[in-house]
N, CA and C of each residue as an Amber inpcrd file, in Angstrom:
protein
   483
   6.7520000   4.4980000 -25.6660000   5.5760000   5.3140000 -24.3870000
   4.9050000   4.1980000 -23.9600000   4.1620000   3.3520000 -24.6340000
   3.0890000   2.5370000 -24.1030000   4.1110000   1.4480000 -22.7490000
   4.9070000   0.9750000 -23.2820000   5.6410000   0.3360000 -22.1420000
   5.8090000   0.6510000 -20.7320000   6.1250000   2.4180000 -21.2090000
   6.6600000   3.1920000 -19.5400000   4.9570000   3.2870000 -18.9140000
   4.0690000   2.9580000 -19.7890000   2.9090000   3.2110000 -18.9240000
   2.7350000   1.7550000 -18.7800000   2.6410000   0.8190000 -18.9860000
   2.5970000  -0.5230000 -18.6560000   3.3380000  -0.3070000 -17.3550000
   4.0400000   0.0230000 -17.5040000   5.4250000  -0.3340000 -16.2760000
   4.9050000   0.3300000 -15.2140000   4.7630000   1.9320000 -15.3600000
   4.5320000   2.5410000 -14.1250000   2.7360000   1.9730000 -13.6960000
   1.8350000   1.7370000 -14.1140000   0.6920000   1.1580000 -14.1800000
   0.3980000  -0.2310000 -13.1780000   1.6890000  -1.6920000 -13.4810000
   2.1550000  -2.1750000 -12.8880000   3.0960000  -1.8630000 -11.3010000
   3.7880000  -0.2850000 -11.6590000   4.2360000  -0.3140000 -10.2050000
   2.9240000   0.1420000  -9.4930000   2.0900000   0.8690000  -9.3420000
   0.9350000   1.1930000  -8.8430000   0.2710000   0.1370000  -8.2630000
   0.2820000  -1.1790000  -8.8510000  -0.7110000  -2.3440000  -8.8250000
   0.1650000  -3.0230000  -6.9150000   1.4360000  -2.6400000  -7.7110000
   2.6410000  -3.7360000  -6.7530000   2.3890000  -2.5330000  -5.5610000
   2.4090000  -1.2200000  -5.1980000   2.1580000  -0.2100000  -4.1160000
   1.0780000  -0.8380000  -3.8200000   0.4390000  -0.9210000  -4.3770000
  -1.3330000  -0.8830000  -3.6350000  -1.2300000  -2.5100000  -3.0230000
  -1.0440000  -3.2340000  -3.6160000  -0.6210000  -4.5920000  -2.8220000
  -0.0920000  -4.5300000  -1.2350000   1.2430000  -4.0200000  -2.0700000
   1.7240000  -4.0190000  -0.3530000   1.5280000  -3.2300000   0.5070000
   0.5820000  -1.9420000   0.2770000  -0.5290000  -1.2640000   1.1520000
  -1.5770000  -2.3130000   1.8200000  -2.0830000  -3.0840000   0.9120000
  -2.9630000  -3.8190000   1.1570000  -2.1340000  -5.0630000   2.7820000
  -1.3290000  -5.2140000   2.0880000  -0.5060000  -5.8230000   3.4090000
  -0.4030000  -5.3220000   4.7080000   0.6250000  -3.6690000   4.1110000
   0.4450000  -3.3900000   5.2320000  -0.7760000  -3.1700000   6.2990000
  -1.7500000  -2.6740000   5.6750000  -3.5580000  -2.8260000   6.6130000
  -3.4420000  -4.3730000   7.3020000  -3.0820000  -5.0870000   6.6220000
  -4.0380000  -6.3740000   7.4350000  -3.1750000  -6.7450000   8.6700000
  -1.4500000  -6.1560000   8.3820000  -0.7670000  -6.7920000   9.4330000
  -1.0540000  -5.4530000  10.4500000  -1.0500000  -4.2430000  10.1370000
  -1.4460000  -3.1580000  11.1260000  -0.2410000  -3.7860000  12.4360000
   0.7450000  -3.0590000  11.7920000   2.0830000  -3.6860000  13.1690000
   2.0020000  -1.5510000  13.3620000   1.7790000  -0.7490000  12.2830000
   2.3400000   0.5670000  12.9830000   0.5690000   1.3480000  13.9620000
   1.7170000   2.9050000  13.9260000   0.5900000   3.3250000  14.6230000
  -0.1780000   3.9260000  13.6580000  -0.1180000   4.0270000  12.5500000
  -0.8230000   5.0530000  11.4310000  -1.7710000   4.0660000  10.5400000
  -2.8750000   3.7960000  10.5110000  -3.4130000   2.8540000   9.4400000
  -3.9940000   3.3860000   8.1660000  -3.5900000   2.2530000   6.9690000
  -4.0250000   2.7170000   5.9700000  -5.4240000   1.9880000   5.8440000
  -6.5910000   2.5850000   4.9790000  -8.2510000   1.7940000   4.6900000
  -8.5100000   2.8830000   3.6300000  -9.3740000   2.2390000   3.1210000
 -10.1270000   2.0670000   1.7130000 -11.2370000   2.8160000   2.0320000
 -11.7470000   3.8070000   1.3310000 -12.9400000   4.4490000   1.1750000
 -13.8260000   3.4870000   0.2510000 -15.0940000   2.9680000   1.1790000
 -15.6200000   2.0750000   0.1310000 -16.6240000   2.7710000  -0.4240000
 -17.2630000   3.4860000   0.3540000 -18.6750000   4.6450000  -0.1390000
 -18.2520000   6.0520000  -0.5420000 -19.1730000   6.9400000  -0.9570000
 -18.6770000   8.1570000  -1.4680000 -19.5970000   9.0390000  -0.4770000
 -19.6250000   8.7760000   0.3040000 -20.3680000   9.4970000   1.5040000
 -19.9700000  11.2040000   1.7380000 -18.4390000  11.1420000   1.5450000
 -17.6500000  12.1060000   1.9940000 -17.3560000  12.8340000   0.9990000
 -18.0840000  13.0710000  -0.1040000 -17.2900000  13.9130000  -1.2570000
 -17.9700000  14.6630000  -1.0620000 -17.1470000  16.0490000  -1.6630000
 -15.7740000  15.7920000  -2.4100000 -14.2920000  15.4840000  -1.6180000
 -14.4490000  15.5410000  -0.6860000 -13.3680000  15.3870000   0.3460000
 -12.7260000  13.9960000   0.6260000 -13.2780000  13.0430000  -0.0810000
 -12.5490000  12.0720000  -0.6890000 -13.9560000  11.1240000  -1.5120000
 -13.1160000  10.3690000  -2.4090000 -14.4600000   9.5230000  -2.8590000
 -13.9310000   8.1570000  -2.5610000 -14.7290000   7.4420000  -3.1200000
 -14.6960000   5.8600000  -3.1510000 -13.7740000   5.8970000  -4.0940000
 -12.6620000   4.3440000  -3.3270000 -10.9040000   4.2030000  -3.6590000
  -9.8610000   4.6900000  -3.2140000 -10.5810000   5.9880000  -2.6690000
  -9.2660000   6.4340000  -2.1080000  -8.6880000   5.9100000  -0.4100000
  -6.7780000   6.1930000  -0.6560000  -6.5110000   5.5190000   0.8370000
  -6.4730000   6.4690000   1.5210000  -6.9550000   6.0980000   2.8090000
  -7.1110000   7.0980000   3.8810000  -6.6090000   6.7050000   4.6770000
  -5.5210000   7.4400000   5.5920000  -4.6400000   6.8890000   6.2930000
  -4.7020000   7.9040000   7.7850000  -5.2770000   6.7110000   8.9710000
  -5.3170000   6.7770000  10.3640000  -4.8870000   7.1730000  10.5310000
  -4.8270000   8.1220000  12.4000000  -3.9820000   7.9750000  13.3740000
  -5.4830000   7.3150000  14.3260000  -4.9670000   6.0920000  15.3410000
  -6.2040000   5.5360000  15.4530000  -6.1030000   5.8170000  16.9520000
  -5.2420000   7.0020000  17.2320000  -5.2260000   7.8700000  18.4030000
  -5.9380000   9.0020000  18.5750000  -7.4200000   8.8560000  18.7830000
  -8.2600000   9.7900000  18.7730000  -8.9910000  10.9250000  20.0550000
  -8.0240000  11.0200000  20.6970000  -8.7510000  11.3580000  22.3010000
  -8.7460000  12.8510000  21.9880000  -8.3940000  13.7070000  21.0440000
  -8.4850000  15.0180000  21.1430000  -9.3270000  15.3530000  19.9570000
 -10.5240000  14.7850000  19.6620000 -11.7720000  14.7780000  18.5850000
 -11.8580000  16.0720000  18.8960000 -12.1070000  16.7200000  17.5320000
 -12.8860000  17.7810000  17.8400000 -13.8050000  18.3960000  16.5840000
 -14.4120000  19.2830000  16.3970000 -15.8490000  19.2050000  15.2140000
 -14.9500000  19.5700000  14.2040000 -15.3760000  19.2170000  12.9020000
 -14.3250000  19.6190000  11.6190000 -13.2760000  17.9960000  11.4760000
 -12.8090000  17.4090000  12.1350000 -12.1860000  16.0790000  11.9260000
 -13.3730000  15.1350000  11.4840000 -12.1130000  14.0850000  10.2370000
 -12.9350000  13.0610000   9.5170000 -12.0330000  12.0830000  10.0990000
 -13.6230000  11.1840000  10.7870000 -13.2150000   9.8360000  11.5240000
 -13.4090000   8.8220000  11.2340000 -13.4010000   7.3500000  11.4870000
 -13.5920000   6.0710000  11.2490000 -14.2460000   6.1070000  12.1110000
 -15.3620000   5.7590000  12.8410000 -16.2520000   4.5270000  13.8880000
 -16.9410000   3.6130000  13.2900000 -17.2040000   2.8530000  14.1940000
 -18.2090000   1.9180000  14.3070000 -19.7550000   1.4540000  14.3410000
 -20.4880000   1.9430000  13.7260000 -22.2260000   2.3400000  13.9600000
 -22.6300000   1.1540000  15.0900000 -23.1130000   1.9270000  15.6360000
 -23.8250000   0.9660000  17.0900000 -25.0810000   0.2490000  16.3880000
 -25.2290000  -0.8640000  17.6760000 -25.9290000  -2.1700000  16.8330000
 -25.4230000  -2.9990000  16.0070000 -24.8160000  -2.6460000  14.5250000
 -24.1390000  -3.2240000  13.4910000 -22.6980000  -3.6090000  13.8840000
 -21.3820000  -2.7010000  14.1360000 -20.0940000  -3.0610000  14.3660000
 -20.2580000  -2.4800000  12.6610000 -20.7030000  -1.8640000  11.8320000
 -20.0040000  -1.5660000  10.4180000 -19.3250000  -0.4770000  10.5030000
 -18.4160000  -0.1730000  10.0640000 -17.1780000   0.9980000   9.6880000
 -18.3960000   2.1440000   8.6290000 -18.2410000   3.2610000   9.0860000
 -18.4520000   4.2430000   8.9520000 -17.1550000   6.0200000   8.3620000
 -17.1140000   6.4580000   7.5040000 -15.9690000   7.3090000   7.6170000
 -16.9880000   8.8520000   7.6080000 -16.7770000   9.8010000   8.3190000
 -17.5440000  11.0580000   8.9020000 -17.1150000  12.4370000   9.3030000
 -17.8270000  13.2070000   9.1370000 -17.0720000  14.4710000   9.5770000
 -17.7850000  14.6310000  10.6660000 -16.6480000  15.2780000  12.4290000
 -17.3050000  15.0790000  13.3790000 -17.9770000  16.7930000  13.2560000
 -18.9690000  16.7220000  13.7500000 -19.8970000  17.9580000  13.5470000
 -20.0400000  18.5000000  15.0490000 -20.3510000  17.8500000  16.0610000
 -20.3840000  18.2410000  17.3290000 -20.2700000  17.4130000  18.3680000
 -19.4180000  17.9960000  19.0110000 -17.8960000  17.2670000  20.4150000
 -18.9380000  17.3790000  21.8010000 -19.9030000  16.6570000  22.4660000
 -20.4090000  16.3920000  23.9350000 -19.4320000  16.0970000  24.7500000
 -18.6850000  16.4090000  25.1650000 -17.3610000  16.2570000  26.2050000
 -18.0780000  15.5350000  27.5310000 -19.4130000  16.0040000  27.8070000
 -20.2950000  15.4830000  29.3560000 -21.2430000  14.5780000  29.4580000
 -20.6550000  13.8050000  29.6550000 -22.2880000  12.6220000  30.4100000
 -21.8610000  11.9060000  31.6280000 -22.6340000  11.2460000  31.6620000
 -22.2700000  10.4830000  32.9490000 -21.1270000   9.7460000  33.6990000
 -20.1840000   9.2380000  31.9830000 -18.8790000   8.9860000  32.1940000
 -17.5970000   9.3470000  31.5820000 -18.0700000  10.7370000  31.6440000
 -17.4310000  11.7570000  31.2260000 -16.5330000  10.9060000  30.0270000
 -17.1760000  10.4060000  28.8910000 -17.3940000   9.9690000  27.7620000
 -17.4420000  11.4100000  26.6070000 -16.4800000  11.4970000  25.4750000
 -17.3310000  12.5270000  24.6370000 -18.6310000  11.3940000  23.6060000
 -19.2210000  12.6260000  23.9420000 -20.6740000  12.0580000  22.7530000
 -20.6210000  12.6030000  21.6530000 -20.3150000  12.4630000  20.3200000
 -20.1780000  12.7820000  18.8190000 -20.9610000  12.8610000  18.0560000
 -21.6020000  14.1020000  17.0900000 -22.4010000  13.8350000  15.9810000
 -21.6990000  13.8420000  15.0620000 -21.9250000  13.3030000  14.0110000
 -21.0570000  13.1760000  12.6570000 -22.1080000  13.4250000  10.9680000
 -21.4330000  13.8320000  10.4260000 -21.8300000  13.9250000   8.8780000
 -21.0030000  13.7500000   7.9650000 -21.6700000  12.7100000   6.5680000
 -20.7830000  12.7110000   5.3390000 -21.2750000  13.9450000   4.9930000
 -19.8470000  14.7210000   3.9290000 -20.1110000  15.8920000   3.2800000
 -20.7630000  15.8630000   2.5110000 -20.9150000  14.5200000   2.0020000
 -22.2420000  14.7110000   0.4150000 -23.4650000  14.4940000   1.1230000
 -23.9720000  14.0350000   2.3080000 -25.4990000  14.4670000   2.7050000
 -25.9660000  15.5340000   2.9650000 -27.2670000  15.6300000   3.0600000
 -27.8590000  16.7160000   3.1580000 -28.1180000  16.3290000   5.2300000
 -27.8320000  15.6290000   5.6770000 -28.0600000  15.6350000   6.7760000
 -27.6060000  14.5770000   7.8290000 -27.7210000  15.0970000   9.2640000
 -26.4170000  14.0900000  10.0260000 -27.0740000  12.4670000  10.1310000
 -25.8540000  12.0810000  10.9450000 -25.9100000  10.4510000  10.5220000
 -26.9470000   9.8910000  11.9220000 -27.4440000  10.8920000  12.4700000
 -28.6130000  10.1760000  13.8910000 -29.3510000   8.7290000  12.9810000
 -29.5240000   8.8720000  11.6650000 -30.8810000   7.7100000  11.4250000
 -29.4480000   6.6180000  11.2840000 -28.3560000   6.7190000  11.0850000
 -27.1230000   5.3480000  11.6500000 -27.2090000   5.1170000  12.9720000
 -27.1820000   6.1120000  13.7580000 -27.1000000   5.4570000  15.1320000
 -27.8900000   4.6560000  16.0830000 -28.9140000   3.6710000  15.2230000
 -29.3540000   2.7210000  16.3730000 -30.4680000   3.3810000  16.7950000
 -31.2130000   3.8030000  16.5160000 -32.2490000   5.0320000  17.5640000
 -31.3820000   5.9450000  18.6790000 -30.0280000   5.9150000  18.5590000
 -29.3460000   6.9710000  19.5620000 -29.3290000   8.2110000  18.9720000
 -29.0990000   8.8540000  19.5540000 -28.7730000  11.2450000  19.5380000
 -27.1600000  10.7060000  19.1000000 -26.9300000  10.1990000  19.9590000
 -24.8670000  10.3600000  19.6010000 -24.1900000   9.2930000  19.7500000
 -23.3650000   9.4580000  18.8090000 -22.6040000   7.7200000  19.0880000
 -21.0940000   8.3050000  20.3460000 -20.7460000   7.2050000  20.9800000
 -19.8530000   7.2430000  22.1080000 -18.5220000   7.1850000  21.1340000
 -17.4120000   8.0840000  21.9930000 -16.0220000   8.3660000  21.5600000
 -15.5350000   6.6780000  21.6650000 -15.6580000   6.1340000  22.5720000
 -15.6600000   5.0210000  22.4180000 -15.8150000   3.8850000  21.0820000
 -16.1000000   4.7200000  20.3180000 -16.9660000   3.7890000  18.5840000
 -15.5240000   3.8470000  18.0170000 -15.0350000   5.2660000  18.3690000
 -13.9520000   5.9600000  17.4050000 -12.9600000   5.2180000  16.7430000
 -12.2230000   5.0520000  15.2950000 -11.4640000   3.7660000  15.7150000
 -10.0430000   4.5580000  14.4820000 -10.4500000   5.8180000  14.2430000
  -8.9300000   6.7410000  14.3270000  -9.6510000   7.9470000  13.1820000
  -8.7610000   8.8590000  13.3080000  -9.0080000  10.4440000  12.2920000
  -8.1550000   9.8200000  11.5650000  -8.9850000  10.5470000  10.2790000
  -8.3460000  10.2520000   8.8000000  -7.1200000  12.1370000   8.9460000
  -5.7760000  11.5210000   8.8930000  -4.5600000  12.9700000   8.6600000
  -4.1660000  12.5850000   7.1100000  -4.6310000  11.6630000   5.9590000
  -4.1020000  12.2590000   5.1050000  -5.1210000  10.9740000   4.1540000
  -4.7750000  11.2990000   2.5610000  -5.4280000  10.6910000   1.7650000
  -4.5890000  10.0410000   0.3930000  -4.1400000   9.3480000  -0.3560000
  -4.2460000   9.1090000  -1.5040000  -4.8350000   8.9860000  -2.2730000
  -5.5690000   9.8320000  -3.3000000  -6.2420000   9.4400000  -4.5980000
  -6.2160000   8.3510000  -4.9470000  -7.7600000   7.4990000  -5.2250000
  -7.6620000   6.0990000  -5.9970000  -7.1420000   4.8090000  -5.6780000
  -5.7410000   5.1390000  -4.8420000  -5.1100000   3.6970000  -4.9360000
  -5.8100000   2.4680000  -3.9160000  -6.9050000   2.6830000  -3.3230000
  -7.6880000   1.7280000  -2.6290000  -8.3750000   0.9570000  -3.9190000
  -8.9360000   1.3070000  -5.4080000  -9.7980000   0.6190000  -6.1790000
  -8.8610000  -0.6640000  -6.2690000  -8.3890000  -1.1610000  -6.6130000
  -7.6940000  -2.4750000  -6.8730000  -8.2280000  -3.5860000  -5.3470000
  -7.7930000  -2.8530000  -3.9970000  -8.6990000  -3.7920000  -2.7300000
  -9.9540000  -3.6390000  -2.7600000 -10.4460000  -2.5870000  -3.5830000
 -12.2140000  -3.0360000  -3.6300000 -12.1540000  -3.7070000  -4.5670000
 -12.5650000  -3.6430000  -5.4830000 -12.3670000  -4.9830000  -6.8600000
 -12.2840000  -6.1640000  -6.3860000 -10.8590000  -6.4000000  -5.1880000
 -10.9340000  -7.7740000  -4.9320000 -11.7400000  -8.2030000  -4.3240000
 -12.0820000  -7.0800000  -3.1270000 -12.7640000  -7.4770000  -2.2160000
 -14.1270000  -7.8510000  -2.9720000 -15.2900000  -7.3880000  -3.8150000
 -16.2110000  -7.3910000  -4.3440000 -16.2950000  -8.5500000  -5.3590000
 -15.5650000  -8.7600000  -5.6010000 -15.3700000 -10.0710000  -6.7320000
 -14.5760000 -11.7080000  -6.4310000 -14.5940000 -11.3900000  -4.6430000
 -13.9620000 -11.9440000  -3.9040000 -13.0500000 -13.1080000  -4.6000000
 -12.7340000 -14.3630000  -4.7580000 -11.2900000 -15.0360000  -4.9130000
 -11.1840000 -14.4540000  -6.5750000 -11.3050000 -13.9880000  -7.4370000
 -11.5040000 -13.6210000  -8.4420000 -10.8500000 -12.5730000  -8.9200000
 -11.2230000 -11.8940000  -8.1930000 -10.5040000 -10.5290000  -7.9950000
  -9.1770000 -10.7100000  -7.0700000  -8.7440000 -11.7470000  -5.7770000
  -7.6970000 -12.0260000  -5.3670000  -6.1710000 -12.6090000  -6.2870000
  -7.0750000 -13.0630000  -6.9630000  -6.6520000 -13.9630000  -8.2870000
  -5.7190000 -13.3560000  -9.7780000  -6.4790000 -12.0180000 -10.1220000
  -5.7580000 -11.5360000 -10.9180000  -5.0820000 -10.3750000  -9.9390000
  -4.9610000 -10.2470000  -8.4670000  -4.4130000  -9.3570000  -8.1790000
  -3.0470000  -9.9540000  -7.6730000  -3.0490000 -11.0020000  -7.7700000
  -2.0630000 -12.0520000  -7.6100000  -1.2230000 -12.1450000  -9.3450000
  -1.4890000 -12.5470000  -9.8330000  -1.1340000 -12.1190000 -11.4310000
  -0.4680000 -11.2390000 -11.6350000  -0.9270000 -10.0470000 -11.5560000
  -0.4270000  -8.8840000 -11.8210000   0.3810000  -8.8570000 -10.7390000
   0.4950000  -9.5990000  -9.8290000   1.8570000  -9.0480000  -8.9200000
   3.0590000  -9.6270000  -9.4950000   2.4720000 -10.9790000 -10.0730000
   3.4410000 -11.7410000  -9.7030000   4.4230000 -11.7390000 -11.4030000
   3.7010000 -11.3320000 -12.4670000   4.3280000 -10.5860000 -13.7240000
   4.7070000  -9.7100000 -13.6870000   4.1090000  -8.5190000 -12.9860000
   5.0660000  -7.5260000 -12.8640000   6.4310000  -7.4040000 -12.1480000
   6.3190000  -8.4980000 -11.0900000   7.6900000  -8.3800000 -10.5060000
   8.6970000  -9.5850000 -11.2910000   7.8680000 -10.3580000 -12.2350000
   8.9300000 -10.6090000 -13.1700000   9.3040000 -10.1620000 -14.6780000
   8.4460000  -9.1100000 -14.5590000   9.2710000  -8.5590000 -15.9080000
   8.3650000  -9.1700000 -17.5040000   6.9760000  -9.9110000 -17.1540000
   6.6650000 -10.5640000 -18.2270000   5.1640000  -9.8210000 -18.6930000
   5.3930000  -8.5480000 -18.4590000   3.6720000  -7.8580000 -18.8120000
   4.4950000  -7.4210000 -20.2980000
């Protein structure tokens, strides 16, 4: 029984590594990304793998989106609270809020009241719980994390675990 659990864990790690490669290549219409912070709990948690549709033309209130913050360029995942379609350039102006946060995200918009629709990078269309923890760990611990991930992949592929 212990061996079956170990093999399952190895297969999960290998799947995680494959998904990491897919994310880096980004050759498809749907992009996998990992939730690195927990501002959207209980909808998504830190470590969840999120599947994004990069075509966000029809964004509406209630959608969970990934966007770049004005000024810093950092990425954030939050729920759309309000969409205003009318401005001078006919671009959508959006207000977001994390599900776990008591207030909207205006404090993150670098002095702006709305984010522009061109800041959107994708709409979340699904997720897999906990599948991104290994990648987050590898990123947080630098080359040690990547070395550990590579060793797990090698031992898992050769069956020497």
